[in-house]
Coordinates of C-alpha atoms in Angstrom, one line a residue:
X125 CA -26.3 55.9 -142.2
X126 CA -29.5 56.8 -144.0
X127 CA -30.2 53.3 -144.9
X128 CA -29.5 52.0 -141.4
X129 CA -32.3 55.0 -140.1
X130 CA -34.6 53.9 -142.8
X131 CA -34.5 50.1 -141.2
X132 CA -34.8 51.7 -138.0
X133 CA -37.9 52.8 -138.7
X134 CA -39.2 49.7 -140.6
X135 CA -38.4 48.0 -137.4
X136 CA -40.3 50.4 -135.2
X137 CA -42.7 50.6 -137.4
X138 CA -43.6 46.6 -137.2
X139 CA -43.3 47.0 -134.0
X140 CA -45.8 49.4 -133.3
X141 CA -48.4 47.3 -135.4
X142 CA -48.0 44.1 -134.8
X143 CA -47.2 44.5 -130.5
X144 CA -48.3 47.8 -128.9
X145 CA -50.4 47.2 -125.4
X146 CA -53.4 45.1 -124.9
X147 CA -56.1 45.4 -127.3
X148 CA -59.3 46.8 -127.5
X149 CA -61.6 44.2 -126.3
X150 CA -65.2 44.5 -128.1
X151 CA -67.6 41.6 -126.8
X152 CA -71.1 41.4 -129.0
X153 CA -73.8 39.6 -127.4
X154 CA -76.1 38.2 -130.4
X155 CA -78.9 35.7 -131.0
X156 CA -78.5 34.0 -135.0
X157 CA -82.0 35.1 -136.2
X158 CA -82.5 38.4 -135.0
X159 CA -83.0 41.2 -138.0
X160 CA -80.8 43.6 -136.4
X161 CA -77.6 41.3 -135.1
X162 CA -77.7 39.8 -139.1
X163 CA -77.3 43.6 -139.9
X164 CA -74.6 44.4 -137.7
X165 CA -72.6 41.3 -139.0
X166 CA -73.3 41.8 -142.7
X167 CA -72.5 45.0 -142.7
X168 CA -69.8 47.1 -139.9
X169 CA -68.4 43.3 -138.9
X170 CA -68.0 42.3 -142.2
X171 CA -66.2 45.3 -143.3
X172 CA -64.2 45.1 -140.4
X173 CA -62.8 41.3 -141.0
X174 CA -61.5 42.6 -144.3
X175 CA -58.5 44.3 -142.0
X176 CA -56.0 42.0 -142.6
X177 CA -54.4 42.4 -138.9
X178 CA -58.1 43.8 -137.3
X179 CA -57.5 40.8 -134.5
X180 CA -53.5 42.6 -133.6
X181 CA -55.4 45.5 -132.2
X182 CA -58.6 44.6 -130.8
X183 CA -60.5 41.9 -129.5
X184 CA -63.9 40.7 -131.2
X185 CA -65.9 38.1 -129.5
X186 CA -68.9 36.8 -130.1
X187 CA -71.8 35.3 -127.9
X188 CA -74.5 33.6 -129.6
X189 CA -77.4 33.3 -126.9
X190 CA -78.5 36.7 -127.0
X191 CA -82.7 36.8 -125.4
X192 CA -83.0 33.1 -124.9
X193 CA -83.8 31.4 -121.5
X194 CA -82.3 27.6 -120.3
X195 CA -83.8 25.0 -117.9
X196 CA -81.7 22.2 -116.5
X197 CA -83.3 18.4 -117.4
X198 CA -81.5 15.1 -116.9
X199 CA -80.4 15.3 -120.6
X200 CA -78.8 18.7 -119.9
X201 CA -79.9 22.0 -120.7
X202 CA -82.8 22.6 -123.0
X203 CA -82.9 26.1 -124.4
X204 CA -86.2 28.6 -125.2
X205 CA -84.8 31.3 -128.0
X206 CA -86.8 34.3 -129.0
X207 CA -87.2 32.7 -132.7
X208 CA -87.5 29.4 -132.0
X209 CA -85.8 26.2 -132.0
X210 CA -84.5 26.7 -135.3
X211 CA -82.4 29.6 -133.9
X212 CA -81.5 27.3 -130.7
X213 CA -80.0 25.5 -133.5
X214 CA -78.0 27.9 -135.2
X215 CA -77.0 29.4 -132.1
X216 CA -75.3 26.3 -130.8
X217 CA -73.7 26.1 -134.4
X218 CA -72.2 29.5 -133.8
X219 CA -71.1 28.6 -130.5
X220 CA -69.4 24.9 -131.7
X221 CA -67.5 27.0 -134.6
X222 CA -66.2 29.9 -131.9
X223 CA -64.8 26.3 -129.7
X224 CA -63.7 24.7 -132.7
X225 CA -61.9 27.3 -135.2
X226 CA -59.2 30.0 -134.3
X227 CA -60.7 33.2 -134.0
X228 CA -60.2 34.6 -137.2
X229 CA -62.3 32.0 -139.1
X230 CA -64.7 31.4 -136.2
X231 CA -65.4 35.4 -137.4
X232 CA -65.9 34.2 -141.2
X233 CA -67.6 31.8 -140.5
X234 CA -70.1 33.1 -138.6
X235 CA -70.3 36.4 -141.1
X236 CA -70.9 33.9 -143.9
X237 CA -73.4 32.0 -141.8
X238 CA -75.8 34.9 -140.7
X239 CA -75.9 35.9 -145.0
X240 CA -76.5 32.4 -145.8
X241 CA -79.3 31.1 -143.8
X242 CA -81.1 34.2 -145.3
X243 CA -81.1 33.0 -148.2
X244 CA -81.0 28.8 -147.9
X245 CA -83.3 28.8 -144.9
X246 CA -80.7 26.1 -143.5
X247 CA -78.3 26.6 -140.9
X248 CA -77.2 22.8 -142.5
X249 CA -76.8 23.9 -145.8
X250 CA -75.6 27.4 -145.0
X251 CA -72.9 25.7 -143.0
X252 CA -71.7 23.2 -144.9
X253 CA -71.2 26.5 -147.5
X254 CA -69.0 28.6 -145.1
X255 CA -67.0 25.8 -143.8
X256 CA -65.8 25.5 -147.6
X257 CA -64.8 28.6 -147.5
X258 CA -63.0 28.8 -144.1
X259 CA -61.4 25.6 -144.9
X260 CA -63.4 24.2 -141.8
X261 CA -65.1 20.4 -141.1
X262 CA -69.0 21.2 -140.6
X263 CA -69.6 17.9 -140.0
X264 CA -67.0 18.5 -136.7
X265 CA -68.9 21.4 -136.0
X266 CA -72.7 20.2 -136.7
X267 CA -71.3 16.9 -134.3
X268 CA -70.9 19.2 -131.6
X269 CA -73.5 21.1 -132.2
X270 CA -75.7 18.0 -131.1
X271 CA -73.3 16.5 -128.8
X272 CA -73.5 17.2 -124.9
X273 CA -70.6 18.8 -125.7
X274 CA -72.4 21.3 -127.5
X275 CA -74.9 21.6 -124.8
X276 CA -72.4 22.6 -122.2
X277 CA -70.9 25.2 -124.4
X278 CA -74.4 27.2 -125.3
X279 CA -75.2 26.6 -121.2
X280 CA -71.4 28.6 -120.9
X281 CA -72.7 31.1 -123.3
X282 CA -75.9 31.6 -121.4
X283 CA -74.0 32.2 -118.2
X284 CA -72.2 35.0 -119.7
X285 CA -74.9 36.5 -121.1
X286 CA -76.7 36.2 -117.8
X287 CA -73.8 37.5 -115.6
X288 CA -74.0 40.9 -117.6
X289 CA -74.3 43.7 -115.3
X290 CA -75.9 45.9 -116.0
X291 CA -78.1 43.1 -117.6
X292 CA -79.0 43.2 -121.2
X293 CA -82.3 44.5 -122.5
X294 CA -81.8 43.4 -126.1
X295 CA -79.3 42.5 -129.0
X296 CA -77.3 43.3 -130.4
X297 CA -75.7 44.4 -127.3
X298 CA -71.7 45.5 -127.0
X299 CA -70.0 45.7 -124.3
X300 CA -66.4 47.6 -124.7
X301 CA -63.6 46.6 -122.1
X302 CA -66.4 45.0 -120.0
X303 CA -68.6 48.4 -119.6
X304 CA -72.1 48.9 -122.0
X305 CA -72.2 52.5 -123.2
X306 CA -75.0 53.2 -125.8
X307 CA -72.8 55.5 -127.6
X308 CA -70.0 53.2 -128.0
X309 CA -73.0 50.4 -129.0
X310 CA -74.1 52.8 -131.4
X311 CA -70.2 53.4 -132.9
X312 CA -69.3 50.2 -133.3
X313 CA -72.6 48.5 -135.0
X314 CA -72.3 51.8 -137.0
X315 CA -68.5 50.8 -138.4
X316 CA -66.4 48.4 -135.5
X317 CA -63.3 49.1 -137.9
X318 CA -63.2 53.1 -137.4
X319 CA -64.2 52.8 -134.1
X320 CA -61.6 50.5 -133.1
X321 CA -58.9 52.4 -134.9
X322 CA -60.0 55.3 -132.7
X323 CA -60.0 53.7 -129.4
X324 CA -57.1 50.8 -130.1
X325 CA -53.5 51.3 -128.6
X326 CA -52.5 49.6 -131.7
X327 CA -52.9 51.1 -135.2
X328 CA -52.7 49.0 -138.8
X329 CA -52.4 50.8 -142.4
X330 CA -56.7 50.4 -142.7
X331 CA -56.6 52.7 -140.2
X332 CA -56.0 55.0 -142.8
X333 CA -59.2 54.7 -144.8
X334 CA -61.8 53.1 -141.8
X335 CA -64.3 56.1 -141.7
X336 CA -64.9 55.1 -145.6
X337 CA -67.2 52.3 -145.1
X338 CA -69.4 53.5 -142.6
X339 CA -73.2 52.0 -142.0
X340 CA -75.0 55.3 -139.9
X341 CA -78.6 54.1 -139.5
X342 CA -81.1 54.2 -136.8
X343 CA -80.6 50.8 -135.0
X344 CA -83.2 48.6 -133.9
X345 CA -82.7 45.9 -131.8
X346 CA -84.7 42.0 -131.2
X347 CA -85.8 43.4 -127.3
X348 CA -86.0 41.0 -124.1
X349 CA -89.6 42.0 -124.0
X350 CA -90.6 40.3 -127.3
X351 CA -89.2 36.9 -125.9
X352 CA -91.3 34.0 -127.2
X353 CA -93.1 36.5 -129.7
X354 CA -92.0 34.1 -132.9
X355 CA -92.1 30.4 -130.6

C-alpha cells in the first residue's frame, strides 16, 4: 500500500510540473545593442535559462526591434535603429534565429549573442560562435538574415512592437500576459526566474532556490527619445 501511495505521488507530482494551466507569458521587447537589454540578458535571462523546464511554466519571447523606425521601398523595408545599421543587422539575426530554432535554443542563442558581440565586435563571428554551441547552422540563419525573408520577419517584429498599447517609451520593455506594469518590468529584469516562480501556475524544483541569483540594480533603459543619437 505504501509503495503504491508513494507512486501516487510521483505521478502527481510530474503532473503538476510538467502540465499545470497556461503559462506565464513574459514578452521582452529589445533592440541588440542597447547597454541595458545586453544587461538584462546576461544577467536575470541567463540565469533563468539555466532552469532546466523554465519554458513548462512560462513563456519568454523575445522581440528584437526595440526604438527603431521602418520605411517601405520597392526592395522592402529598410530599417533606421537607434545604434545604427550594425544593430539593424544584429537585430534581424536575432529575429532569423527566433524563426529558425525551437524556442529553447533561439534563447541561447541569443544569450550567447548579446555577450559575444561585446567582445568580437561581430555579430558574424559572435554568431558563428553560438550556433556551435546550440548545435545551430549560422550560415541558415545569416542567409535569412539577408534574404527578403528576413526582411518580412524584422517588418513582423516592427509591427508588434508598434501595436503596443500603451506604446513603448524605451527598452528593455516587458510586457506580462499582454499588460506593461513598471513593477513587474522592474521584477523580472531584476531576476525573470523568481519572479516567474511567483506568478507561474506551474512550479519546477529551481523554484526552490530562484530568489538566490538575484540582479537588484537601478535600471536604465536605451529611451525612444535618444533615437538616432549613435546613427
Amino acid at each position: 500500500m505504501a509503495q503504491k501511495v508513494l507512486i501516487t505521488l510521483s505521478v502527481l507530482l510530474a503532473v503538476a510540473f510538467a502540465v499545470g494551466d497556461a503559462p506565464l507569458k513574459i514578452d521582452i521587447y529589445i533592440e541588440s545593442l542597447c547597454p541595458d537589454c545586453q544587461l538584462f540578458i546576461g544577467t536575470s535571462l541567463r540565469n533563468a535559462l539555466k532552469a532546466q523546464n523554465l519554458l513548462s511554466m512560462v513563456n519568454v519571447t523575445l522581440i528584437p526591434y526595440g526604438n527603431a523606425h521602418e520605411t517601405s521601398s520597392s526592395q522592402g523595408w529598410v530599417f533606421t535603429c537607434q545604434h545604427g545599421s550594425k544593430e539593424c543587422y544584429g537585430n534581424i539575426i536575432e529575429t532569423c534565429a527566433i524563426d529558425q530554432l525551437d524556442q529553447h535554443r533561439a534563447l541561447l542563442f541569443i544569450t550567447c549573442l548579446e555577450s559575444a558581440v561585446a567582445e568580437t565586435g561581430s555579430f558574424d563571428t559572435a554568431g558563428q560562435q553560438c550556433a556551435q554551441q546550440v548545435n545551430a547552422d549560422f550560415t541558415a540563419i545569416k542567409y535569412c538574415a539577408t534574404s527578403s525573408k528576413g526582411n518580412q520577419l524584422e517588418h513582423q517584429m516592427a509591427q508588434q512592437t508598434e501595436a503596443l498599447n500603451p506604446p513603448h517609451q524605451y527598452v528593455p520593455w516587458v510586457v506580462v500576459n499582454g499588460k506593461h506594469d513598471v513593477d513587474a518590468e522592474n521584477a523580472v529584469l531584476d531576476n525573470l526566474l523568481e519572479y516567474a516562480c511567483k506568478h507561474s501556475t506551474v512550479q519546477i524544483p529551481e523554484c526552490l532556490n530562484a530568489a538566490e541569483n538575484t540582479f537588484p540594480r537601478k535600471w536604465s533603459r536605451c529611451y525612444k527619445k535618444e533615437i538616432m543619437a549613435f546613427q
